[in-house]
CSV table of C-alpha atoms and ligand atoms in Angstrom, one decimal:
chain,number,residue,atom,x,y,z
A,7,MET,CA,15.8,-1.3,47.6
A,8,ILE,CA,16.1,1.2,44.8
A,9,SER,CA,16.9,0.0,41.3
A,10,LEU,CA,17.1,1.9,38.1
A,11,HIS,CA,17.9,0.1,34.8
A,12,GLY,CA,18.5,1.8,31.5
A,13,VAL,CA,16.6,4.9,32.6
A,14,ASP,CA,16.3,7.7,30.0
A,15,LYS,CA,14.5,11.0,30.3
A,16,HIS,CA,14.2,14.0,28.0
A,17,PHE,CA,12.7,17.4,28.5
A,18,GLY,CA,11.9,18.2,24.8
A,19,ASP,CA,15.2,18.0,23.0
A,20,LEU,CA,17.2,17.9,26.2
A,21,HIS,CA,18.5,14.5,27.2
A,22,VAL,CA,18.5,14.9,31.0
A,23,LEU,CA,19.0,11.3,32.1
A,24,LYS,CA,21.1,9.1,30.0
A,25,ASP,CA,20.9,5.3,30.5
A,26,ILE,CA,21.1,5.5,34.3
A,27,ASN,CA,21.8,2.1,36.0
A,28,LEU,CA,21.8,2.2,39.8
A,29,ASP,CA,21.2,-0.4,42.4
A,30,VAL,CA,21.0,0.7,46.0
A,31,PRO,CA,20.8,-2.1,48.5
A,32,ALA,CA,18.8,-1.7,51.7
A,33,GLY,CA,20.5,0.5,54.3
A,34,GLN,CA,23.0,2.1,51.9
A,35,VAL,CA,23.5,5.8,51.9
A,36,VAL,CA,24.4,7.2,48.5
A,37,VAL,CA,25.5,10.8,48.0
A,38,VAL,CA,24.8,12.2,44.6
A,39,LEU,CA,27.2,14.9,43.5
A,40,GLY,CA,27.5,16.9,40.2
A,41,PRO,CA,27.5,20.3,38.7
A,42,SER,CA,24.3,22.3,38.5
A,43,GLY,CA,22.1,21.0,35.6
A,44,SER,CA,23.6,17.5,35.6
A,45,GLY,CA,20.3,15.9,36.3
A,46,LYS,CA,20.5,15.2,40.1
A,47,SER,CA,17.0,16.6,41.0
A,48,THR,CA,15.5,15.0,38.0
A,49,LEU,CA,16.9,11.6,39.1
A,50,CYS,CA,15.3,12.1,42.5
A,51,ARG,CA,12.0,13.1,41.0
A,52,THR,CA,11.8,10.1,38.8
A,53,ILE,CA,12.4,7.8,41.8
A,54,ASN,CA,9.1,8.8,43.4
A,55,ARG,CA,7.5,9.4,40.0
A,56,LEU,CA,7.1,13.2,40.2
A,57,GLU,CA,8.6,12.9,36.7
A,58,PRO,CA,7.8,10.0,34.3
A,59,ILE,CA,10.6,8.4,32.4
A,60,ASP,CA,10.9,7.7,28.6
A,61,ASN,CA,12.7,4.3,28.8
A,62,GLY,CA,14.0,1.8,31.3
A,63,GLU,CA,12.7,0.6,34.6
A,64,ILE,CA,12.7,1.8,38.2
A,65,ARG,CA,11.9,-0.5,41.1
A,66,ILE,CA,11.5,0.2,44.8
A,67,ASP,CA,11.9,-2.9,47.0
A,68,GLY,CA,11.5,-5.1,43.9
A,69,GLU,CA,8.2,-3.5,42.7
A,70,PRO,CA,8.0,-1.5,39.5
A,71,LEU,CA,6.8,2.1,40.0
A,72,PRO,CA,3.1,2.4,39.6
A,73,SER,CA,2.1,5.1,37.1
A,74,GLU,CA,-1.1,6.3,38.7
A,75,GLY,CA,-3.9,5.9,41.2
A,76,LYS,CA,-3.8,4.2,44.5
A,77,GLY,CA,-0.5,2.5,43.7
A,78,LEU,CA,1.1,5.8,43.1
A,79,ALA,CA,-0.1,7.2,46.4
A,80,ALA,CA,1.2,4.2,48.2
A,81,LEU,CA,4.6,4.6,46.4
A,82,ARG,CA,4.8,8.3,47.5
A,83,ALA,CA,4.3,7.1,51.1
A,84,GLU,CA,7.1,4.6,50.8
A,85,VAL,CA,9.6,7.0,49.2
A,86,GLY,CA,10.0,10.0,51.5
A,87,MET,CA,11.4,13.2,49.9
A,88,VAL,CA,12.9,16.2,51.4
A,89,PHE,CA,13.6,19.3,49.2
A,90,GLN,CA,15.5,22.4,49.5
A,91,SER,CA,12.3,24.4,50.2
A,92,PHE,CA,10.6,22.8,53.2
A,93,ASN,CA,7.1,22.8,51.8
A,94,LEU,CA,5.3,22.7,55.2
A,95,PHE,CA,1.6,23.6,55.3
A,96,ALA,CA,1.8,27.2,56.5
A,97,HIS,CA,-1.6,27.3,58.1
A,98,LYS,CA,-1.2,24.1,60.1
A,99,THR,CA,0.7,23.6,63.3
A,100,ILE,CA,3.9,21.6,63.4
A,101,ILE,CA,2.2,18.6,65.0
A,102,ASP,CA,-0.7,18.8,62.4
A,103,ASN,CA,1.9,18.9,59.6
A,104,VAL,CA,3.3,15.6,60.8
A,105,THR,CA,0.0,13.8,61.5
A,106,LEU,CA,-2.0,14.8,58.4
A,107,ALA,CA,-0.7,12.3,55.9
A,108,PRO,CA,-0.4,9.3,58.2
A,109,MET,CA,-4.1,9.9,59.1
A,110,LYS,CA,-5.2,10.5,55.5
A,111,VAL,CA,-3.0,8.1,53.5
A,112,ARG,CA,-2.1,5.5,56.1
A,113,LYS,CA,-5.5,5.7,57.8
A,114,LYS,CA,-3.9,6.0,61.3
A,115,SER,CA,-6.1,7.0,64.2
A,116,LYS,CA,-5.6,10.5,65.5
A,117,ASP,CA,-4.1,9.1,68.7
A,118,ALA,CA,-1.7,6.8,67.0
A,119,ALA,CA,-0.6,9.5,64.5
A,120,ARG,CA,0.0,12.0,67.3
A,121,SER,CA,2.0,9.6,69.5
A,122,ARG,CA,4.2,8.7,66.5
A,123,ALA,CA,4.5,12.3,65.5
A,124,MET,CA,5.7,13.3,69.0
A,125,GLU,CA,8.3,10.5,68.9
A,126,LEU,CA,9.6,11.8,65.6
A,127,LEU,CA,9.5,15.4,66.8
A,128,GLU,CA,11.5,14.4,69.8
A,129,ARG,CA,14.0,12.7,67.6
A,130,VAL,CA,14.6,15.7,65.4
A,131,GLY,CA,14.6,18.0,68.5
A,132,ILE,CA,11.4,20.0,67.8
A,133,ALA,CA,8.9,18.5,70.3
A,134,ALA,CA,8.7,21.7,72.3
A,135,GLN,CA,7.5,23.6,69.2
A,136,LYS,CA,4.7,21.3,68.3
A,137,ASP,CA,1.9,23.9,68.6
A,138,LYS,CA,3.7,26.6,66.7
A,139,TYR,CA,3.2,27.4,63.0
A,140,PRO,CA,6.0,26.9,60.4
A,141,ALA,CA,6.7,30.6,60.1
A,142,GLN,CA,7.5,30.8,63.8
A,143,LEU,CA,10.4,28.4,63.4
A,144,SER,CA,13.9,28.9,61.9
A,145,GLY,CA,14.8,27.4,58.6
A,146,GLY,CA,16.8,24.6,60.2
A,147,GLN,CA,13.9,23.8,62.5
A,148,GLN,CA,11.4,23.8,59.6
A,149,GLN,CA,13.6,21.4,57.7
A,150,ARG,CA,13.8,19.1,60.6
A,151,VAL,CA,10.0,19.1,60.8
A,152,ALA,CA,9.9,18.2,57.1
A,153,ILE,CA,12.2,15.2,57.8
A,154,ALA,CA,9.9,14.1,60.7
A,155,ARG,CA,6.9,14.5,58.4
A,156,SER,CA,8.4,12.2,55.8
A,157,LEU,CA,9.4,9.7,58.5
A,158,ALA,CA,5.9,9.6,59.8
A,159,MET,CA,4.9,7.7,56.7
A,160,ASP,CA,7.3,4.9,57.6
A,161,PRO,CA,9.1,5.2,54.3
A,162,LYS,CA,11.4,2.4,53.0
A,163,VAL,CA,13.6,5.0,51.3
A,164,MET,CA,14.4,8.6,51.9
A,165,LEU,CA,15.4,11.0,49.1
A,166,PHE,CA,17.0,14.3,50.0
A,167,ASP,CA,17.5,17.0,47.3
A,168,GLU,CA,19.9,19.7,48.6
A,169,PRO,CA,18.1,19.8,52.0
A,170,THR,CA,20.5,22.3,53.5
A,171,SER,CA,21.1,24.6,50.5
A,172,ALA,CA,18.5,27.2,51.5
A,173,LEU,CA,19.6,27.4,55.1
A,174,ASP,CA,21.8,29.9,56.9
A,175,PRO,CA,25.2,28.4,57.6
A,176,GLU,CA,24.7,28.1,61.3
A,177,MET,CA,21.6,25.8,60.8
A,178,VAL,CA,23.2,23.4,58.3
A,179,ASN,CA,24.7,21.1,61.0
A,180,GLU,CA,21.5,20.6,63.0
A,181,VAL,CA,19.8,19.2,59.8
A,182,LEU,CA,22.9,17.2,58.8
A,183,ASP,CA,23.0,15.7,62.3
A,184,VAL,CA,19.5,14.4,61.9
A,185,MET,CA,20.4,12.9,58.5
A,186,VAL,CA,23.6,11.3,59.9
A,187,SER,CA,21.6,9.6,62.7
A,188,LEU,CA,19.0,8.4,60.2
A,189,ALA,CA,21.9,6.9,58.1
A,190,LYS,CA,23.3,5.2,61.2
A,191,GLU,CA,19.9,3.7,62.0
A,192,GLY,CA,20.0,1.9,58.6
A,193,MET,CA,17.7,4.0,56.5
A,194,THR,CA,18.2,3.6,52.7
A,195,MET,CA,19.0,7.1,51.5
A,196,LEU,CA,19.8,9.0,48.3
A,197,VAL,CA,21.2,12.4,49.2
A,198,VAL,CA,21.9,15.2,46.7
A,199,THR,CA,24.2,17.6,48.6
A,200,HIS,CA,27.3,19.7,48.3
A,201,GLU,CA,28.1,19.1,52.0
A,202,MET,CA,31.4,17.2,51.7
A,203,GLY,CA,31.5,16.7,55.5
A,204,PHE,CA,28.3,14.7,55.3
A,205,ALA,CA,29.5,12.8,52.2
A,206,ARG,CA,32.6,11.8,54.1
A,207,LYS,CA,30.9,11.0,57.4
A,208,ALA,CA,27.8,9.2,56.3
A,209,ALA,CA,28.0,8.1,52.7
A,210,ASP,CA,28.7,4.5,51.8
A,211,ARG,CA,28.9,5.5,48.2
A,212,VAL,CA,29.3,8.5,45.9
A,213,ILE,CA,27.6,8.9,42.6
A,214,PHE,CA,29.0,11.7,40.4
A,215,MET,CA,26.8,12.9,37.6
A,216,ALA,CA,27.6,15.1,34.6
A,217,ASP,CA,25.4,15.9,31.7
A,218,GLY,CA,22.7,13.4,32.7
A,219,ALA,CA,25.0,10.4,33.0
A,220,VAL,CA,26.6,8.7,36.0
A,221,VAL,CA,30.3,9.3,35.5
A,222,GLU,CA,31.7,7.8,38.7
A,223,ASP,CA,30.2,5.4,41.2
A,224,THR,CA,32.6,4.6,44.0
A,225,ASP,CA,33.3,4.9,47.7
A,226,PRO,CA,33.7,8.4,49.2
A,227,GLU,CA,37.4,7.9,50.1
A,228,SER,CA,38.3,6.9,46.5
A,229,PHE,CA,36.1,9.7,45.0
A,230,PHE,CA,37.6,12.5,47.1
A,231,THR,CA,41.2,11.3,46.9
A,232,ARG,CA,41.4,9.7,43.5
A,233,PRO,CA,38.6,10.9,41.2
A,234,GLU,CA,39.0,9.1,37.9
A,235,SER,CA,37.4,11.4,35.4
A,236,GLU,CA,38.5,14.9,34.4
A,237,ARG,CA,34.9,16.1,35.0
A,238,ALA,CA,35.1,14.9,38.7
A,239,ARG,CA,38.5,16.4,39.2
A,240,ASP,CA,37.3,19.7,37.8
A,241,PHE,CA,34.2,19.6,40.0
A,242,LEU,CA,36.1,18.8,43.1
A,243,GLY,CA,38.7,21.5,42.3
A,244,LYS,CA,35.9,24.1,42.2
A,245,ILE,CA,34.1,23.1,45.4
A,246,LEU,CA,37.1,22.2,47.5
A,247,GLY,CA,39.4,24.9,46.1
A,248,HIS,CA,38.3,27.7,48.5
B,26,ADP,N1,10.6,20.7,34.1
B,26,ADP,C1,11.6,20.9,33.3
B,26,ADP,N2,11.4,21.3,32.0
B,26,ADP,C2,12.5,21.5,31.2
B,26,ADP,N3,13.8,21.3,31.5
B,26,ADP,C3,14.0,21.0,32.8
B,26,ADP,C4,13.0,20.7,33.8
B,26,ADP,N4,13.5,20.4,34.9
B,26,ADP,C5,14.9,20.4,34.7
B,26,ADP,N5,15.2,20.7,33.5
B,26,ADP,C6,16.5,20.8,32.9
B,26,ADP,O1,17.1,19.5,33.0
B,26,ADP,C7,18.5,19.6,33.3
B,26,ADP,C8,18.8,18.9,34.6
B,26,ADP,O2,18.1,19.6,35.7
B,26,ADP,P1,18.2,19.2,37.2
B,26,ADP,O3,17.8,17.7,37.3
B,26,ADP,O4,17.4,20.2,38.0
B,26,ADP,O5,19.7,19.3,37.5
B,26,ADP,P2,20.5,19.5,38.9
B,26,ADP,O6,19.6,19.1,40.0
B,26,ADP,O7,21.7,18.5,38.8
B,26,ADP,O8,21.0,20.9,39.0
B,26,ADP,C9,18.8,21.1,33.4
B,26,ADP,O9,19.3,21.5,32.1
B,26,ADP,C10,17.5,21.7,33.6
B,26,ADP,O10,17.4,23.0,33.1
B,27,MG,MG1,18.9,20.2,41.6
Protein backbone atom coordinates (compact mmCIF):
# COMPACT_ATOMS: atom_id res chain seq x y z
CA MET A 1 0.00 0.00 0.00
CA ILE A 2 2.89 2.35 0.81
CA SER A 3 6.21 1.69 -0.85
CA LEU A 4 9.43 3.68 -0.77
CA HIS A 5 12.46 2.57 -2.73
CA GLY A 6 15.84 4.23 -2.57
CA VAL A 7 14.39 7.49 -1.27
CA ASP A 8 16.88 10.30 -0.65
CA LYS A 9 16.20 13.81 0.48
CA HIS A 10 18.43 16.75 1.36
CA PHE A 11 17.73 20.11 2.91
CA GLY A 12 20.69 22.01 1.48
CA ASP A 13 23.77 20.15 2.72
CA LEU A 14 21.80 18.15 5.25
CA HIS A 15 21.06 14.58 4.13
CA VAL A 16 17.73 14.04 5.93
CA LEU A 17 16.54 10.81 4.32
CA LYS A 18 19.18 8.25 3.34
CA ASP A 19 18.23 5.48 0.95
CA ILE A 20 14.91 4.69 2.59
CA ASN A 21 13.35 1.37 1.57
CA LEU A 22 10.02 0.57 3.11
CA ASP A 23 7.07 -1.55 1.99
CA VAL A 24 3.91 -1.37 4.05
CA PRO A 25 1.25 -3.90 3.04
CA ALA A 26 -2.45 -3.02 3.27
CA GLY A 27 -3.76 -3.12 6.83
CA GLN A 28 -0.36 -2.96 8.49
CA VAL A 29 0.27 -0.54 11.36
CA VAL A 30 3.84 0.75 11.46
CA VAL A 31 5.14 2.81 14.36
CA VAL A 32 8.09 5.04 13.53
CA LEU A 33 10.43 5.77 16.42
CA GLY A 34 13.64 7.70 16.63
CA PRO A 35 15.35 10.65 18.27
CA SER A 36 14.38 14.21 17.45
CA GLY A 37 15.82 15.27 14.10
CA SER A 38 16.15 11.73 12.75
CA GLY A 39 13.83 12.46 9.80
CA LYS A 40 10.51 11.01 10.98
CA SER A 41 8.40 14.04 10.08
CA THR A 42 10.18 14.47 6.77
CA LEU A 43 9.45 10.82 5.96
CA CYS A 44 5.72 11.40 6.58
CA ARG A 45 5.74 14.61 4.58
CA THR A 46 7.35 12.96 1.56
CA ILE A 47 4.65 10.26 1.53
CA ASN A 48 1.90 12.76 0.79
CA ARG A 49 4.30 14.92 -1.14
CA LEU A 50 4.33 17.91 1.16
CA GLU A 51 8.07 17.51 0.52
CA PRO A 52 9.55 16.46 -2.82
CA ILE A 53 12.36 13.88 -2.85
CA ASP A 54 15.74 13.98 -4.62
CA ASN A 55 16.04 10.33 -5.60
CA GLY A 56 14.09 7.12 -5.48
CA GLU A 57 10.43 6.32 -5.80
CA ILE A 58 7.34 6.41 -3.63
CA ARG A 59 4.15 4.57 -4.54
CA ILE A 60 0.75 4.50 -2.88
CA ASP A 61 -1.33 1.46 -3.78
CA GLY A 62 1.00 0.83 -6.71
CA GLU A 63 0.77 4.33 -8.17
CA PRO A 64 3.82 6.64 -8.25
CA LEU A 65 3.22 9.93 -6.45
CA PRO A 66 2.00 12.63 -8.80
CA SER A 67 4.05 15.82 -8.58
CA GLU A 68 1.35 18.41 -9.22
CA GLY A 69 -2.14 19.34 -10.35
CA LYS A 70 -5.24 17.18 -10.08
CA GLY A 71 -3.27 14.03 -9.45
CA LEU A 72 -1.65 15.61 -6.41
CA ALA A 73 -5.01 16.74 -4.99
CA ALA A 74 -6.31 13.19 -5.45
CA LEU A 75 -3.24 11.79 -3.68
CA ARG A 76 -3.74 14.12 -0.72
CA ALA A 77 -7.29 12.79 -0.45
CA GLU A 78 -6.01 9.20 -0.38
CA VAL A 79 -3.29 9.80 2.16
CA GLY A 80 -4.77 11.26 5.33
CA MET A 81 -2.40 13.07 7.66
CA VAL A 82 -2.83 14.06 11.27
CA PHE A 83 -0.24 16.35 12.82
CA GLN A 84 0.70 17.39 16.30
CA SER A 85 -1.15 20.69 15.81
CA PHE A 86 -4.72 19.97 14.88
CA ASN A 87 -5.01 22.54 12.06
CA LEU A 88 -8.78 22.78 12.18
CA PHE A 89 -10.43 25.74 10.48
CA ALA A 90 -11.00 28.08 13.43
CA HIS A 91 -13.94 29.94 11.92
CA LYS A 92 -15.87 26.87 10.87
CA THR A 93 -17.99 24.62 13.05
CA ILE A 94 -16.91 21.06 13.78
CA ILE A 95 -19.35 19.59 11.28
CA ASP A 96 -18.26 22.09 8.60
CA ASN A 97 -14.62 21.19 9.24
CA VAL A 98 -15.46 17.59 8.44
CA THR A 99 -17.73 18.18 5.42
CA LEU A 100 -15.71 20.86 3.62
CA ALA A 101 -13.12 18.77 1.78
CA PRO A 102 -15.45 15.88 0.85
CA MET A 103 -17.76 18.44 -0.80
CA LYS A 104 -14.98 20.38 -2.51
CA VAL A 105 -12.55 17.63 -3.46
CA ARG A 106 -14.72 14.51 -3.54
CA LYS A 107 -17.73 16.47 -4.95
CA LYS A 108 -20.07 14.90 -2.41
CA SER A 109 -23.52 16.43 -1.97
CA LYS A 110 -24.09 18.38 1.22
CA ASP A 111 -26.46 15.71 2.54
CA ALA A 112 -24.08 12.84 1.80
CA ALA A 113 -21.14 14.72 3.30
CA ARG A 114 -23.12 15.55 6.47
CA SER A 115 -24.39 12.05 7.05
CA ARG A 116 -20.90 10.59 6.62
CA ALA A 117 -19.46 13.32 8.87
CA MET A 118 -22.00 12.50 11.60
CA GLU A 119 -21.09 8.83 11.38
CA LEU A 120 -17.42 9.69 11.83
CA LEU A 121 -18.07 12.18 14.63
CA GLU A 122 -20.05 9.47 16.43
CA ARG A 123 -17.17 7.11 15.97
CA VAL A 124 -14.64 9.50 17.53
CA GLY A 125 -17.13 10.47 20.25
CA ILE A 126 -17.68 14.12 19.26
CA ALA A 127 -21.14 14.05 17.66
CA ALA A 128 -22.68 16.15 20.42
CA GLN A 129 -20.22 18.98 19.72
CA LYS A 130 -20.93 19.25 16.01
CA ASP A 131 -22.13 22.86 16.03
CA LYS A 132 -19.34 24.21 18.22
CA TYR A 133 -16.16 25.91 17.02
CA PRO A 134 -12.73 24.31 17.48
CA ALA A 135 -11.70 26.73 20.25
CA GLN A 136 -14.67 25.52 22.34
CA LEU A 137 -13.26 21.97 22.38
CA SER A 138 -10.40 20.49 24.40
CA GLY A 139 -7.18 19.53 22.62
CA GLY A 140 -8.08 15.85 22.75
CA GLN A 141 -11.49 16.56 21.24
CA GLN A 142 -9.96 18.74 18.52
CA GLN A 143 -7.50 16.03 17.59
CA ARG A 144 -10.34 13.51 17.34
CA VAL A 145 -12.13 15.92 14.99
CA ALA A 146 -8.94 16.16 12.93
CA ILE A 147 -8.92 12.37 12.63
CA ALA A 148 -12.60 12.34 11.60
CA ARG A 149 -11.86 15.05 9.04
CA SER A 150 -9.12 12.94 7.47
CA LEU A 151 -11.31 9.82 7.48
CA ALA A 152 -14.08 11.73 5.71
CA MET A 153 -11.98 11.61 2.56
CA ASP A 154 -11.99 7.79 2.65
CA PRO A 155 -8.19 7.62 2.65
CA LYS A 156 -6.34 4.44 1.75
CA VAL A 157 -3.58 5.28 4.20
CA MET A 158 -3.36 7.35 7.38
CA LEU A 159 -0.18 9.08 8.51
CA PHE A 160 0.09 10.35 12.08
CA ASP A 161 2.95 12.61 13.10
CA GLU A 162 3.13 12.77 16.91
CA PRO A 163 -0.64 13.21 17.18
CA THR A 164 -0.64 13.28 20.99
CA SER A 165 2.52 15.29 21.69
CA ALA A 166 0.71 18.60 22.13
CA LEU A 167 -1.99 17.20 24.40
CA ASP A 168 -2.36 17.37 28.15
CA PRO A 169 -1.63 13.91 29.57
CA GLU A 170 -5.24 13.15 30.50
CA MET A 171 -6.28 13.57 26.86
CA VAL A 172 -3.70 11.31 25.29
CA ASN A 173 -5.65 8.08 25.75
CA GLU A 174 -8.88 9.31 24.18
CA VAL A 175 -6.94 10.00 20.97
CA LEU A 176 -4.92 6.77 21.14
CA ASP A 177 -8.15 4.80 21.65
CA VAL A 178 -9.49 6.15 18.35
CA MET A 179 -6.23 5.20 16.64
CA VAL A 180 -6.26 1.71 18.14
CA SER A 181 -9.81 1.13 16.88
CA LEU A 182 -8.82 2.39 13.44
CA ALA A 183 -5.90 -0.03 13.44
CA LYS A 184 -8.19 -2.90 14.44
CA GLU A 185 -10.53 -2.08 11.59
CA GLY A 186 -7.69 -2.66 9.15
CA MET A 187 -6.54 0.84 8.20
CA THR A 188 -3.00 1.03 6.82
CA MET A 189 -1.21 3.38 9.22
CA LEU A 190 2.20 4.96 9.65
CA VAL A 191 2.42 6.46 13.12
CA VAL A 192 5.23 8.59 14.50
CA THR A 193 4.77 8.52 18.26
CA HIS A 194 6.63 8.22 21.51
CA GLU A 195 3.66 6.43 23.08
CA MET A 196 5.14 3.02 23.79
CA GLY A 197 1.78 1.71 25.01
CA PHE A 198 0.32 2.35 21.57
CA ALA A 199 3.33 0.80 19.87
CA ARG A 200 3.00 -2.35 21.95
CA LYS A 201 -0.78 -2.56 21.66
CA ALA A 202 -1.41 -1.64 18.03
CA ALA A 203 1.79 -1.84 15.99
CA ASP A 204 2.51 -4.76 13.68
CA ARG A 205 5.93 -3.38 13.07
CA VAL A 206 8.42 -0.85 14.43
CA ILE A 207 10.76 1.23 12.32
CA PHE A 208 13.59 2.88 14.21
CA MET A 209 15.24 5.83 12.48
CA ALA A 210 18.49 7.59 13.32
CA ASP A 211 20.28 10.27 11.29
CA GLY A 212 17.92 9.90 8.33
CA ALA A 213 18.29 6.15 7.94
CA VAL A 214 16.14 3.18 8.93
CA VAL A 215 18.31 1.45 11.51
CA GLU A 216 15.88 -1.24 12.66
CA ASP A 217 12.75 -2.68 11.08
CA THR A 218 11.20 -5.39 13.20
CA ASP A 219 8.19 -6.45 15.29
CA PRO A 220 7.43 -4.49 18.48
CA GLU A 221 8.24 -7.35 20.84
CA SER A 222 11.72 -7.82 19.37
CA PHE A 223 12.36 -4.12 19.23
CA PHE A 224 11.45 -3.44 22.84
CA THR A 225 13.06 -6.53 24.32
CA ARG A 226 16.05 -7.12 22.02
CA PRO A 227 17.00 -3.98 20.10
CA GLU A 228 19.93 -4.82 17.84
CA SER A 229 21.66 -1.47 17.42
CA GLU A 230 23.47 0.61 19.97
CA ARG A 231 21.43 3.63 18.79
CA ALA A 232 18.15 1.88 19.54
CA ARG A 233 19.34 0.64 22.94
CA ASP A 234 20.43 4.16 23.80
CA PHE A 235 17.10 5.61 22.62
CA LEU A 236 15.04 3.08 24.57
CA GLY A 237 17.16 3.65 27.65
CA LYS A 238 16.32 7.35 27.49
CA ILE A 239 12.59 7.06 26.93
CA LEU A 240 11.91 4.04 29.13
CA GLY A 241 14.43 4.88 31.80
CA HIS A 242 12.20 7.11 33.92
N1 LIG B 1 12.10 22.65 5.97
C1 LIG B 1 13.31 22.33 6.45
N2 LIG B 1 14.42 23.00 6.06
C2 LIG B 1 15.65 22.67 6.54
N3 LIG B 1 15.88 21.66 7.40
C3 LIG B 1 14.82 20.96 7.82
C4 LIG B 1 13.48 21.25 7.37
N4 LIG B 1 12.63 20.37 7.98
C5 LIG B 1 13.40 19.58 8.75
N5 LIG B 1 14.71 19.92 8.66
C6 LIG B 1 15.83 19.25 9.33
O1 LIG B 1 15.81 17.89 8.90
C7 LIG B 1 16.15 17.02 9.96
C8 LIG B 1 15.03 16.02 10.17
O2 LIG B 1 13.90 16.72 10.66
P1 LIG B 1 12.53 16.02 11.00
O3 LIG B 1 12.10 15.20 9.83
O4 LIG B 1 11.59 17.08 11.45
O5 LIG B 1 12.94 15.06 12.19
P2 LIG B 1 12.06 14.38 13.34
O6 LIG B 1 10.62 14.48 12.93
O7 LIG B 1 12.56 12.98 13.43
O8 LIG B 1 12.34 15.15 14.59
C9 LIG B 1 16.42 17.91 11.17
O9 LIG B 1 17.81 18.11 11.24
C10 LIG B 1 15.69 19.18 10.84
O10 LIG B 1 16.29 20.28 11.46
MG1 LIG C 1 8.99 15.33 13.88
